[in-house]
């Protein structure tokens, strides 16, 4: 049988349970404020600086990658032109 909860309902908790509930609430509040403080501190920290040497190395890497890709594209383009010519010759021989 279900009981109705009202103002007259008695809740019986032992002292240990009440202590655990209070300690849990205090712990959660402490973690919340600690996390907020760390977030605010992280917002104020200076952004990492990019040194000139690091920038030059990254720039060189990007440029060499672009040149390498360009060479591969040109090579593939030449091969494609040769394949296209051979295919055209085959089609012309097949038509006659």
PDB file of C-alpha atoms in Angstrom:
ATOM      1  CA  UNK A   1       0.000   0.000   0.000  1.00  0.00           C
ATOM      2  CA  UNK A   2       1.420   3.392  -1.039  1.00  0.00           C
ATOM      3  CA  UNK A   3       1.742   6.111   1.528  1.00  0.00           C
ATOM      4  CA  UNK A   4       1.015   9.747   0.832  1.00  0.00           C
ATOM      5  CA  UNK A   5       3.778  12.188   1.544  1.00  0.00           C
ATOM      6  CA  UNK A   6       2.644  15.294   3.388  1.00  0.00           C
ATOM      7  CA  UNK A   7       3.844  17.720   6.029  1.00  0.00           C
ATOM      8  CA  UNK A   8       3.118  15.162   8.699  1.00  0.00           C
ATOM      9  CA  UNK A   9       5.291  12.480   7.075  1.00  0.00           C
ATOM     10  CA  UNK A  10       8.196  11.473   9.260  1.00  0.00           C
ATOM     11  CA  UNK A  11      11.509  10.805   7.560  1.00  0.00           C
ATOM     12  CA  UNK A  12      13.919   8.913   9.722  1.00  0.00           C
ATOM     13  CA  UNK A  13      17.567   9.183   8.787  1.00  0.00           C
ATOM     14  CA  UNK A  14      20.402   8.222  11.013  1.00  0.00           C
ATOM     15  CA  UNK A  15      23.210  10.627  11.746  1.00  0.00           C
ATOM     16  CA  UNK A  16      25.607   8.765   9.425  1.00  0.00           C
ATOM     17  CA  UNK A  17      23.318   9.194   6.380  1.00  0.00           C
ATOM     18  CA  UNK A  18      22.782  12.882   7.107  1.00  0.00           C
ATOM     19  CA  UNK A  19      26.552  13.343   7.376  1.00  0.00           C
ATOM     20  CA  UNK A  20      27.115  11.584   4.039  1.00  0.00           C
ATOM     21  CA  UNK A  21      24.518  13.800   2.323  1.00  0.00           C
ATOM     22  CA  UNK A  22      26.055  16.987   3.747  1.00  0.00           C
ATOM     23  CA  UNK A  23      29.597  15.882   2.904  1.00  0.00           C
ATOM     24  CA  UNK A  24      28.522  15.028  -0.667  1.00  0.00           C
ATOM     25  CA  UNK A  25      26.867  18.425  -1.133  1.00  0.00           C
ATOM     26  CA  UNK A  26      29.924  20.259   0.213  1.00  0.00           C
ATOM     27  CA  UNK A  27      32.208  18.176  -1.990  1.00  0.00           C
ATOM     28  CA  UNK A  28      30.175  18.942  -5.120  1.00  0.00           C
ATOM     29  CA  UNK A  29      30.095  22.660  -4.313  1.00  0.00           C
ATOM     30  CA  UNK A  30      33.857  22.665  -3.728  1.00  0.00           C
ATOM     31  CA  UNK A  31      34.552  20.935  -7.038  1.00  0.00           C
ATOM     32  CA  UNK A  32      32.260  23.380  -8.845  1.00  0.00           C
ATOM     33  CA  UNK A  33      34.001  26.476  -7.468  1.00  0.00           C
ATOM     34  CA  UNK A  34      37.455  24.959  -7.958  1.00  0.00           C
ATOM     35  CA  UNK A  35      36.695  24.152 -11.584  1.00  0.00           C
ATOM     36  CA  UNK A  36      35.341  27.654 -12.207  1.00  0.00           C
ATOM     37  CA  UNK A  37      38.498  29.163 -10.702  1.00  0.00           C
ATOM     38  CA  UNK A  38      40.721  27.000 -12.937  1.00  0.00           C
ATOM     39  CA  UNK A  39      38.707  27.947 -16.018  1.00  0.00           C
ATOM     40  CA  UNK A  40      39.062  31.651 -15.238  1.00  0.00           C
ATOM     41  CA  UNK A  41      42.810  31.202 -14.694  1.00  0.00           C
ATOM     42  CA  UNK A  42      43.149  29.376 -18.023  1.00  0.00           C
ATOM     43  CA  UNK A  43      41.365  32.234 -19.787  1.00  0.00           C
ATOM     44  CA  UNK A  44      43.920  34.714 -18.463  1.00  0.00           C
ATOM     45  CA  UNK A  45      47.029  32.720 -19.386  1.00  0.00           C
ATOM     46  CA  UNK A  46      49.015  34.108 -22.319  1.00  0.00           C
ATOM     47  CA  UNK A  47      48.622  32.438 -25.650  1.00  0.00           C
ATOM     48  CA  UNK A  48      51.636  30.354 -26.716  1.00  0.00           C
ATOM     49  CA  UNK A  49      54.046  32.278 -28.887  1.00  0.00           C
ATOM     50  CA  UNK A  50      55.190  30.930 -32.226  1.00  0.00           C
ATOM     51  CA  UNK A  51      58.933  31.369 -32.545  1.00  0.00           C
ATOM     52  CA  UNK A  52      60.467  32.535 -35.802  1.00  0.00           C
ATOM     53  CA  UNK A  53      62.380  29.268 -36.202  1.00  0.00           C
ATOM     54  CA  UNK A  54      59.248  27.190 -35.724  1.00  0.00           C
ATOM     55  CA  UNK A  55      57.370  29.377 -38.218  1.00  0.00           C
ATOM     56  CA  UNK A  56      60.169  29.036 -40.783  1.00  0.00           C
ATOM     57  CA  UNK A  57      60.273  25.246 -40.391  1.00  0.00           C
ATOM     58  CA  UNK A  58      56.518  24.923 -40.801  1.00  0.00           C
ATOM     59  CA  UNK A  59      56.561  27.271 -43.780  1.00  0.00           C
ATOM     60  CA  UNK A  60      59.340  25.254 -45.418  1.00  0.00           C
ATOM     61  CA  UNK A  61      57.429  22.006 -44.820  1.00  0.00           C
ATOM     62  CA  UNK A  62      54.267  23.415 -46.389  1.00  0.00           C
ATOM     63  CA  UNK A  63      56.146  24.792 -49.382  1.00  0.00           C
ATOM     64  CA  UNK A  64      57.999  21.527 -50.008  1.00  0.00           C
ATOM     65  CA  UNK A  65      54.730  19.606 -49.750  1.00  0.00           C
ATOM     66  CA  UNK A  66      53.120  21.899 -52.312  1.00  0.00           C
ATOM     67  CA  UNK A  67      56.059  21.535 -54.687  1.00  0.00           C
ATOM     68  CA  UNK A  68      55.973  17.743 -54.301  1.00  0.00           C
ATOM     69  CA  UNK A  69      52.244  17.644 -55.012  1.00  0.00           C
ATOM     70  CA  UNK A  70      52.704  19.916 -58.023  1.00  0.00           C
ATOM     71  CA  UNK A  71      55.372  17.593 -59.448  1.00  0.00           C
ATOM     72  CA  UNK A  72      53.121  14.564 -58.970  1.00  0.00           C
ATOM     73  CA  UNK A  73      50.197  16.333 -60.657  1.00  0.00           C
ATOM     74  CA  UNK A  74      52.385  17.287 -63.622  1.00  0.00           C
ATOM     75  CA  UNK A  75      53.699  13.731 -63.889  1.00  0.00           C
ATOM     76  CA  UNK A  76      50.194  12.303 -63.795  1.00  0.00           C
ATOM     77  CA  UNK A  77      49.072  14.850 -66.367  1.00  0.00           C
ATOM     78  CA  UNK A  78      51.833  13.769 -68.768  1.00  0.00           C
ATOM     79  CA  UNK A  79      50.952  10.096 -68.267  1.00  0.00           C
ATOM     80  CA  UNK A  80      47.289  10.879 -68.877  1.00  0.00           C
ATOM     81  CA  UNK A  81      48.164  12.686 -72.120  1.00  0.00           C
ATOM     82  CA  UNK A  82      50.143   9.638 -73.317  1.00  0.00           C
ATOM     83  CA  UNK A  83      47.279   7.292 -72.420  1.00  0.00           C
ATOM     84  CA  UNK A  84      44.855   9.577 -74.242  1.00  0.00           C
ATOM     85  CA  UNK A  85      47.033   9.540 -77.376  1.00  0.00           C
ATOM     86  CA  UNK A  86      47.347   5.743 -77.330  1.00  0.00           C
ATOM     87  CA  UNK A  87      43.604   5.352 -76.843  1.00  0.00           C
ATOM     88  CA  UNK A  88      42.958   7.677 -79.772  1.00  0.00           C
ATOM     89  CA  UNK A  89      45.321   5.625 -81.962  1.00  0.00           C
ATOM     90  CA  UNK A  90      43.615   2.376 -80.932  1.00  0.00           C
ATOM     91  CA  UNK A  91      40.191   3.802 -81.740  1.00  0.00           C
ATOM     92  CA  UNK A  92      41.394   5.031 -85.134  1.00  0.00           C
ATOM     93  CA  UNK A  93      42.867   1.611 -85.999  1.00  0.00           C
ATOM     94  CA  UNK A  94      39.687  -0.124 -84.834  1.00  0.00           C
ATOM     95  CA  UNK A  95      37.474   2.103 -87.033  1.00  0.00           C
ATOM     96  CA  UNK A  96      39.420   1.294 -90.201  1.00  0.00           C
TER      97      UNK A  96
END
